[in-house]
Tab-separated table of C-alpha atoms in Angstrom:
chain	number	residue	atom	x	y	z
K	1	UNK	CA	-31.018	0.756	-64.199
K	2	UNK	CA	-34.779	1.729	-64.963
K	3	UNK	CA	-35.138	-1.358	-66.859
K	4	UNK	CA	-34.144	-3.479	-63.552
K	5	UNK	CA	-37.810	-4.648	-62.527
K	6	UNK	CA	-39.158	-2.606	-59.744
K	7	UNK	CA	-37.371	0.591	-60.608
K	8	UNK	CA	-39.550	3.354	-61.975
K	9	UNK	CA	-37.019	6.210	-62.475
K	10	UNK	CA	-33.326	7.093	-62.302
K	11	UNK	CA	-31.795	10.538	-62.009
K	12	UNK	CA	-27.977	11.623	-61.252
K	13	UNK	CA	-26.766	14.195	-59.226
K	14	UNK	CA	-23.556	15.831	-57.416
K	15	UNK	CA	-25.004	15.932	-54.336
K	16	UNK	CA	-27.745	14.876	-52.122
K	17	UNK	CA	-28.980	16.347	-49.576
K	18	UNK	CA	-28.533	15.187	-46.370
K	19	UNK	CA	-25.740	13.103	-47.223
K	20	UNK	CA	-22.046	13.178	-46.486
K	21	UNK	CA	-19.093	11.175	-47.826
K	22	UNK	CA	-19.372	9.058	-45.327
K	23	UNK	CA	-22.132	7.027	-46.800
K	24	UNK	CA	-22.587	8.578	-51.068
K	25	UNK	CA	-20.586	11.039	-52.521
K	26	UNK	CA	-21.692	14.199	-51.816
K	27	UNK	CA	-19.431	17.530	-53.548
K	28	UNK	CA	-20.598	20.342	-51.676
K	29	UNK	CA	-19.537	23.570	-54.358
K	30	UNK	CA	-20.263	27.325	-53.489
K	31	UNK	CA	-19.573	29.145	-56.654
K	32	UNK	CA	-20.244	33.142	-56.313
K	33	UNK	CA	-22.300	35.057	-59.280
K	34	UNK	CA	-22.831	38.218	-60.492
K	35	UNK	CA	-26.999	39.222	-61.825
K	36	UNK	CA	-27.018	40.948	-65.242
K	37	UNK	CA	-28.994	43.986	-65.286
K	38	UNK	CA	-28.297	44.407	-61.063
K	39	UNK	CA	-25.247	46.722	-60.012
K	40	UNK	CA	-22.145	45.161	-59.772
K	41	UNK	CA	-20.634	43.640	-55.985
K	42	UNK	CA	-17.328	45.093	-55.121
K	43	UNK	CA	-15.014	42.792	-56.325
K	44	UNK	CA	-14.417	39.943	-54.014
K	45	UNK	CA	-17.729	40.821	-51.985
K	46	UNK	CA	-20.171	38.438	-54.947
K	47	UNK	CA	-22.576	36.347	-53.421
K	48	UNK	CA	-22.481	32.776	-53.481
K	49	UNK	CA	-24.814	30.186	-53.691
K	50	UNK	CA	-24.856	26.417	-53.584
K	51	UNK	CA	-23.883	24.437	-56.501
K	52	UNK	CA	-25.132	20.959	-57.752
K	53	UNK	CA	-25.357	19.385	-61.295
K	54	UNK	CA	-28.103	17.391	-61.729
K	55	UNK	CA	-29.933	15.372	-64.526
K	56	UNK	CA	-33.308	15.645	-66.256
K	57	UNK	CA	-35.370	13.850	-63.966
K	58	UNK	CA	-33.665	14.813	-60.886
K	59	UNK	CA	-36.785	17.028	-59.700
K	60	UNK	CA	-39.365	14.558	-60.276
K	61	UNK	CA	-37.279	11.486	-58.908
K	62	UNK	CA	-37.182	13.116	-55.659
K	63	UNK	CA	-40.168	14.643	-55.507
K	64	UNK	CA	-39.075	18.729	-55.753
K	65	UNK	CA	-41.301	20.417	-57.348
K	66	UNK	CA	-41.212	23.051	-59.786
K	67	UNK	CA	-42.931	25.803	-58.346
K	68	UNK	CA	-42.339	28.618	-61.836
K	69	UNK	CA	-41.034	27.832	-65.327
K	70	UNK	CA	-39.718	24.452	-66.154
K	71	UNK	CA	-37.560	22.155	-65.089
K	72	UNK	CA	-34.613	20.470	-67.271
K	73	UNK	CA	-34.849	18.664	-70.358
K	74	UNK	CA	-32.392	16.116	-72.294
K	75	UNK	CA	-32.113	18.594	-75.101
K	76	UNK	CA	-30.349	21.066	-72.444
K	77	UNK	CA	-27.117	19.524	-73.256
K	78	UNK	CA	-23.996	21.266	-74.390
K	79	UNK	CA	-25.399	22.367	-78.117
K	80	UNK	CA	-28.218	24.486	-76.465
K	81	UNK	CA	-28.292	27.805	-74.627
K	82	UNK	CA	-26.376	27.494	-71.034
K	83	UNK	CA	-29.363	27.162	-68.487
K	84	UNK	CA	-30.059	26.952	-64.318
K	85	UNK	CA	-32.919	26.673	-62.084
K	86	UNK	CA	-32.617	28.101	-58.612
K	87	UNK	CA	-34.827	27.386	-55.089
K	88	UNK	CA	-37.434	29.768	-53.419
K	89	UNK	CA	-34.048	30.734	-51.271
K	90	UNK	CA	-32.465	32.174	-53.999
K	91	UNK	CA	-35.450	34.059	-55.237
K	92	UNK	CA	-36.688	35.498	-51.956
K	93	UNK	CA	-32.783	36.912	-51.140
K	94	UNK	CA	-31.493	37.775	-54.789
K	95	UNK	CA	-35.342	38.781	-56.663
K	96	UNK	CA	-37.850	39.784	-53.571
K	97	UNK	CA	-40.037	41.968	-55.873
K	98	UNK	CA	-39.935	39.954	-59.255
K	99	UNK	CA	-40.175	36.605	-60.832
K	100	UNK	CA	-36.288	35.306	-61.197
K	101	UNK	CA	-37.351	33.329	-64.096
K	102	UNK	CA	-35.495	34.636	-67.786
K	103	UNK	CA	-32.909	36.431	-65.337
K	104	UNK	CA	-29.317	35.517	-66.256
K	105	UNK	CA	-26.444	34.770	-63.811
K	106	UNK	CA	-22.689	35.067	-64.728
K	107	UNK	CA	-21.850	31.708	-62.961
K	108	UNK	CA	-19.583	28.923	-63.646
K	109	UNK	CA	-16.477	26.933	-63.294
K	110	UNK	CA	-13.511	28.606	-64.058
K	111	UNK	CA	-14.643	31.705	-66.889
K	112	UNK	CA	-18.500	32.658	-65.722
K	113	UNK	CA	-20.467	32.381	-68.219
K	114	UNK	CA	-24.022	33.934	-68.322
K	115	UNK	CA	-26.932	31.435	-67.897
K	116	UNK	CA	-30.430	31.919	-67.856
K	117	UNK	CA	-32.847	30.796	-64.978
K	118	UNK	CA	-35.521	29.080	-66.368
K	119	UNK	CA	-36.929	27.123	-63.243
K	120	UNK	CA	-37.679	27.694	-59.979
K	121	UNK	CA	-38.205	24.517	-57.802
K	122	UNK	CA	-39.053	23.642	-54.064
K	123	UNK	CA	-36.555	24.323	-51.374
K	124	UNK	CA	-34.904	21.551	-49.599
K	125	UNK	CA	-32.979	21.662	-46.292
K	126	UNK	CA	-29.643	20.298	-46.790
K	127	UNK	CA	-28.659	19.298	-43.866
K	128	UNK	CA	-31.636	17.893	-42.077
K	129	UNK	CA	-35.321	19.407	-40.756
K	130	UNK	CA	-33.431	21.482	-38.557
K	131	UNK	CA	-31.202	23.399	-40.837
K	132	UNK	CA	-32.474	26.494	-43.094
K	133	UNK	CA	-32.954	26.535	-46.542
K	134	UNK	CA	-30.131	28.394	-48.523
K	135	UNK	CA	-29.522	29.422	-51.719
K	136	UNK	CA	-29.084	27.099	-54.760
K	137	UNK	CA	-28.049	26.898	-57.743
K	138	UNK	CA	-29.051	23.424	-60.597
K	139	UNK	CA	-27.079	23.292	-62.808
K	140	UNK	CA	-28.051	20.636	-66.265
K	141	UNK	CA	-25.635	17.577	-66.604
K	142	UNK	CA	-25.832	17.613	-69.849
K	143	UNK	CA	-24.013	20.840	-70.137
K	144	UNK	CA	-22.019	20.791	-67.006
K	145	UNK	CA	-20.766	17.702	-65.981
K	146	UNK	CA	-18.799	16.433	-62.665
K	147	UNK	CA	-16.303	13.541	-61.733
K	148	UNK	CA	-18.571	12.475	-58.931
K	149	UNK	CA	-22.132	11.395	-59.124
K	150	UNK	CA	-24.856	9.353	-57.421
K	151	UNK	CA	-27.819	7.889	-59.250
K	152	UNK	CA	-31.145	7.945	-57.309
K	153	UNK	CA	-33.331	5.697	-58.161
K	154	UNK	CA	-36.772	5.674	-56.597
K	155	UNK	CA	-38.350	1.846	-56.585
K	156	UNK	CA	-41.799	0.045	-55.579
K	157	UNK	CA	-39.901	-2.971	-53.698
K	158	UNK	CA	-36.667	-2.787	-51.056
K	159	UNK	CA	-34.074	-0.819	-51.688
K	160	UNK	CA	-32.195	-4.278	-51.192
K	161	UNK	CA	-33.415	-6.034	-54.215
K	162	UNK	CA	-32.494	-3.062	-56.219
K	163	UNK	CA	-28.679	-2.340	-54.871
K	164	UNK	CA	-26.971	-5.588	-56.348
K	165	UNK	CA	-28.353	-5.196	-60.037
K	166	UNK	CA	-27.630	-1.262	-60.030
K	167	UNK	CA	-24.287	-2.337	-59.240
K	168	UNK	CA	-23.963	-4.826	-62.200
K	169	UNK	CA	-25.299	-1.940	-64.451
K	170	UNK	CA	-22.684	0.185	-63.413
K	171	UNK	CA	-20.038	-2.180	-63.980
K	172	UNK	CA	-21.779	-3.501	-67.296
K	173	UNK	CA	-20.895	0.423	-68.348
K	174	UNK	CA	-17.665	0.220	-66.921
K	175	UNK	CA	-15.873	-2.660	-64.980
K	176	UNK	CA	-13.530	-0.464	-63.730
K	177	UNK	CA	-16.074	2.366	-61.898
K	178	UNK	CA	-15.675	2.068	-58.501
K	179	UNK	CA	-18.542	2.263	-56.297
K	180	UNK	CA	-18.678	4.218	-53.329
K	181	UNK	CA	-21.764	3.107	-51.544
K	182	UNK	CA	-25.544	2.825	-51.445
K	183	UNK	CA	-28.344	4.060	-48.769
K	184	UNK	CA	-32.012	5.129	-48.679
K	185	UNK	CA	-32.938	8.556	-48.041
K	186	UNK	CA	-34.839	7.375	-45.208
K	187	UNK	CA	-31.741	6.233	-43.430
K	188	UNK	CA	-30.220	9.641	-44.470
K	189	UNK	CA	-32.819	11.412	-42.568
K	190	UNK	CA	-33.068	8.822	-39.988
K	191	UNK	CA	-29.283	9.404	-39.635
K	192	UNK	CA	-29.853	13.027	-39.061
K	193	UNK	CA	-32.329	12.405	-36.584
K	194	UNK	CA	-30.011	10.017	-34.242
K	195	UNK	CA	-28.792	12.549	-32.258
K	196	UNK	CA	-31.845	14.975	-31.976
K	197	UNK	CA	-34.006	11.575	-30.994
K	198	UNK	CA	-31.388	10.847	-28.275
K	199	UNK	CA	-31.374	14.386	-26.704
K	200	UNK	CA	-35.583	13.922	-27.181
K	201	UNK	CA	-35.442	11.004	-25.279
K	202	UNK	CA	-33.494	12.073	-22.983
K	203	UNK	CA	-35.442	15.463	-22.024
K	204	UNK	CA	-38.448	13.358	-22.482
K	205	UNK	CA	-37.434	10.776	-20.048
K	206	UNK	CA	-36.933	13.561	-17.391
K	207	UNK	CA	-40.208	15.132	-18.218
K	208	UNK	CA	-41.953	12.228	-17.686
K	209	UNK	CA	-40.043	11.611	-14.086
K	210	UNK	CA	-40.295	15.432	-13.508
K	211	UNK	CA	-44.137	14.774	-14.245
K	212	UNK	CA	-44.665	11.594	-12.135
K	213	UNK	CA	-42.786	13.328	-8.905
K	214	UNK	CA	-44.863	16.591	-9.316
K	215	UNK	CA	-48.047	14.374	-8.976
K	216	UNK	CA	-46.962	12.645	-6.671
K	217	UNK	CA	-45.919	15.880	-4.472
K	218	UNK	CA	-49.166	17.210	-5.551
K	219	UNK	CA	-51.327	13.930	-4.428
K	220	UNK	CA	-49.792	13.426	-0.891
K	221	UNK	CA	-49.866	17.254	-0.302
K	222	UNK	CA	-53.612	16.879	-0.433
K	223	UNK	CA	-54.026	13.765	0.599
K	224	UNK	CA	-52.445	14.595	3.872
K	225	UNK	CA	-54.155	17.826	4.395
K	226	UNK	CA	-57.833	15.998	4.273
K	227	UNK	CA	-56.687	13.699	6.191
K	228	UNK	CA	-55.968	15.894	8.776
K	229	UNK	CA	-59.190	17.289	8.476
K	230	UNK	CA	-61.301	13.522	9.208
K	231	UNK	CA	-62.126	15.225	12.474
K	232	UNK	CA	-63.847	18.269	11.017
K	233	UNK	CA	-65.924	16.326	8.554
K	234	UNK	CA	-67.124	13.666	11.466
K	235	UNK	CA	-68.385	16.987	13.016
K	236	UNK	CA	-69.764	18.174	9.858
K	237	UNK	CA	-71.457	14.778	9.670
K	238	UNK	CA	-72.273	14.557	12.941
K	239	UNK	CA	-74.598	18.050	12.515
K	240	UNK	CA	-76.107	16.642	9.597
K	241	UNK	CA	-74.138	17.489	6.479
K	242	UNK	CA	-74.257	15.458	3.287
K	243	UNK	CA	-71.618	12.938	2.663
K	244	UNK	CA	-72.026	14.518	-1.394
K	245	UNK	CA	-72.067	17.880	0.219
K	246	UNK	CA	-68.904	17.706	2.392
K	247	UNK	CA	-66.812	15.698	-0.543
K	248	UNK	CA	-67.771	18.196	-2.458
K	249	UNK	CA	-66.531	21.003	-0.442
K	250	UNK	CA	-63.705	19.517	0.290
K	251	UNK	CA	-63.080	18.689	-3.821
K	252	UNK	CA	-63.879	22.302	-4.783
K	253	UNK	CA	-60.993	23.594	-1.925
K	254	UNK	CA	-58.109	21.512	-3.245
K	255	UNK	CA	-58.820	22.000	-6.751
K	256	UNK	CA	-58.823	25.732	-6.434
K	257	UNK	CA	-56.080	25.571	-4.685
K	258	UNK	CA	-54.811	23.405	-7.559
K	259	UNK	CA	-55.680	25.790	-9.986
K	260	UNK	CA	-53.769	28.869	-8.266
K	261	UNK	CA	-50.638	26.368	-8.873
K	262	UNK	CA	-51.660	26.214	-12.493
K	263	UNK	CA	-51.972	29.170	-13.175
K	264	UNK	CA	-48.614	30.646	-11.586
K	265	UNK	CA	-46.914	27.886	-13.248
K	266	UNK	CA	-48.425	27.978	-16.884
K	267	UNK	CA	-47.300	32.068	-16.533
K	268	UNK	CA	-43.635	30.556	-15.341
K	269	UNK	CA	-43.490	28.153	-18.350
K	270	UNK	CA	-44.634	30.715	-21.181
K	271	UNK	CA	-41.711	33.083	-19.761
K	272	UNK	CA	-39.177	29.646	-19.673
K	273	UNK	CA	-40.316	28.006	-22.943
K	274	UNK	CA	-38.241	30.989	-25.059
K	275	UNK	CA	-34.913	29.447	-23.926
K	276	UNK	CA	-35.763	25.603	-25.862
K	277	UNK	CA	-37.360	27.594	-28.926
K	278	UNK	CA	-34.264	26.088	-30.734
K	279	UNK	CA	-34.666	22.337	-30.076
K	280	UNK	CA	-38.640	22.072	-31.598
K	281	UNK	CA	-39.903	21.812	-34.955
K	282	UNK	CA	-43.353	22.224	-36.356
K	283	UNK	CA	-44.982	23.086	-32.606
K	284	UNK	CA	-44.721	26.559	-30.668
K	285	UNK	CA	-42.939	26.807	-27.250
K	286	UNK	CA	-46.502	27.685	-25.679
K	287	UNK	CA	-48.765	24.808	-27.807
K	288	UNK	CA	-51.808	25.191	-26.332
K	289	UNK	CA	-52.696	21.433	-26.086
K	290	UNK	CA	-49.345	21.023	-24.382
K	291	UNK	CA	-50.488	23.113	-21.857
K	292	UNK	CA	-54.239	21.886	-21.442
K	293	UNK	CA	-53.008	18.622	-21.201
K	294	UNK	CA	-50.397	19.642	-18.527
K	295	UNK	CA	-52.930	21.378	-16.421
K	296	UNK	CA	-55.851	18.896	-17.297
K	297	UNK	CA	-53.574	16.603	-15.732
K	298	UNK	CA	-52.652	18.529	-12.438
K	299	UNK	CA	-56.142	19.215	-11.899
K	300	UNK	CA	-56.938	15.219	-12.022
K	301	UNK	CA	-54.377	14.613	-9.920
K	302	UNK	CA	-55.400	17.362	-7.125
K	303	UNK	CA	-59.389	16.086	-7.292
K	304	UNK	CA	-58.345	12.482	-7.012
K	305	UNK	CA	-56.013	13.044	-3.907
K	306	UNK	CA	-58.707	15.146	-2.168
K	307	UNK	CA	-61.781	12.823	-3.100
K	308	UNK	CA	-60.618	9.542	-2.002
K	309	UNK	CA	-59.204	10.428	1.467
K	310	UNK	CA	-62.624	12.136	1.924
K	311	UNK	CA	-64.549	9.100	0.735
K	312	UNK	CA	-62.931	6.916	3.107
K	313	UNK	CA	-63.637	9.840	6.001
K	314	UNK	CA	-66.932	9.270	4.914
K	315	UNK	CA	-67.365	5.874	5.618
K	316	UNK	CA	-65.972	6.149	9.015
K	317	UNK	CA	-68.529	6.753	11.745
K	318	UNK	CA	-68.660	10.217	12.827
K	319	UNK	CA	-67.801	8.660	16.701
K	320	UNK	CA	-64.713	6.954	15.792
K	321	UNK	CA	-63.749	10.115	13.650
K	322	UNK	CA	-63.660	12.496	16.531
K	323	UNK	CA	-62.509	9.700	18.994
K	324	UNK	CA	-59.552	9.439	16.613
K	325	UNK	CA	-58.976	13.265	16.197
């Protein structure tokens, strides 16, 4: 496979995360362990951890990086001392105060057998962006192997080119191997993401009609209220205000008034936000631009629905105005 052209590496693996059986083979193992040197679990009550085999290259391929110690090497096959690596998950649960690396585990298929840690990499959520990081275990190919694997192999061209000659290098091997399937990791996470983007969407959609309704509430409010009010400013004009004075005075009126709502509202929404907490990633219920952008926006909408009505007052002749009133 690496010498197909456009491939630059190729690692195997039990499982990949984010997938499902549905599109690659994907074992999902939780094998429990005992920590030499720790006291002893009650007997049935070991912790567990996830379980994959993996190959040499597997970290670099895609892109996990080995954060203490080493990752594996092709001369951690079955003649050399039994080795792991583990993720940050592990370490922060099972070693809070130490370094995990040259700790042993009694882990394994079947008889445990005591293997040393000797990396620790990068931890990866499993089961999309929203799911926590939990503790896992790598074990070397070479010196643990599995019925079930799926080779990754990270390219500079489409994924498309690459598929049909991987195939033929499987089959080259073995003529008989049957293939399960191929996909990206993008349309792994993409997959993930179907269902999340919907419900986005959806709650997006409704903000955005929410949104357009509450200015428009806001802008005839206003609207109506200086219109009711053309008589008072043909006085006002009539006794020799300002046209700039008496638009101002009535902009400065409806935007405080605006910014009462604002306020009462932005103290509503930090007390609401809590309860969608679980449905964002990366921002804060109470992002601040979220919120200046909110009430930058009701603001706009209150000083445009009480400056127009009181331009066109303006332009009415103070006669007509009160004639009219």
């Amino acid at each position: 496979m690496e010498a197909i052209p456009g491939v630059r590496r190729v690692a195997l693996t039990s499982s990949v995360p984010g997938a499902t059986d549905g599109t690659v083979a994907s074992i999902e193992i939780d094998l429990s362990f005992t920590i030499e040197n720790h006291a002893a679990p009650p007997e049935g009550h070991e912790p567990e951890a996830r379980v994959s085999m993996v190959s040499e290259r597997y970290f670099e391929v895609m892109e996990i990086a080995v954060l203490s110690g080493r990752g594996f090497t092709s001369s951690d096959d079955g003649r050399a001392p039994p080795v792991i690596a583990v993720n940050e998950a592990f370490g922060r649960r099972y070693f809070p105060d130490s370094d995990p690396v040259g700790e042993k585990l009694a882990i394994g298929f079947g008889q445990r057998a005591a293997r040393e840690i000797v990396g620790i990499v990068a931890d990866v959520r499993p089961s999309g962006y929203e799911s926590e990081p939990t503790p896992e275990v790598y074990f070397p190919l070479r010196q643990q192997g599995t019925g079930s694997l799926t080779f990754i192999i990270q390219t500079d061209i489409d994924a498309a080119q690459v598929t049909s000659a991987a195939n033929a290098a499987v089959w080259r091997a073995n003529p008989s191997q049957a293939i399960w399937g191929a996909v990206t990791l993008e349309t792994l996470l993409s997959d993930w993401l179907k269902e999340r983007s919907f419900n986005l969407l959806l709650l997006g959609s409704f903000a955005l009609i929410a949104l357009a309704l509450a200015g428009i509430g806001i802008y005839g409010l206003i609207s109506f209220s200086i219109e009711q009010r053309v008589g008072e400013m043909g006085i006002r004009r009539a006794l020799g205000g300002q046209h700039r004075a008496i638009v101002g005075m009535v902009l400065r009126e409806a935007v405080s008034l605006a910014a009462l709502g604002v306020v009462l509202g932005g103290i509503g929404a930090v007390l609401l936000t809590r309860f969608i907490q679980g449905m964002l990633f990366g921002v804060e219920p109470t992002d601040p631009s979220t919120f200046v952008i909110l009430a930058a926006t009701a603001l706009g909408v209150s000083a445009l629905a009480a400056t127009l009505p009181a331009i066109r007052a303006m332009r009415i002749d103070p006669i007509v105005a009160l004639r009219n009133q």
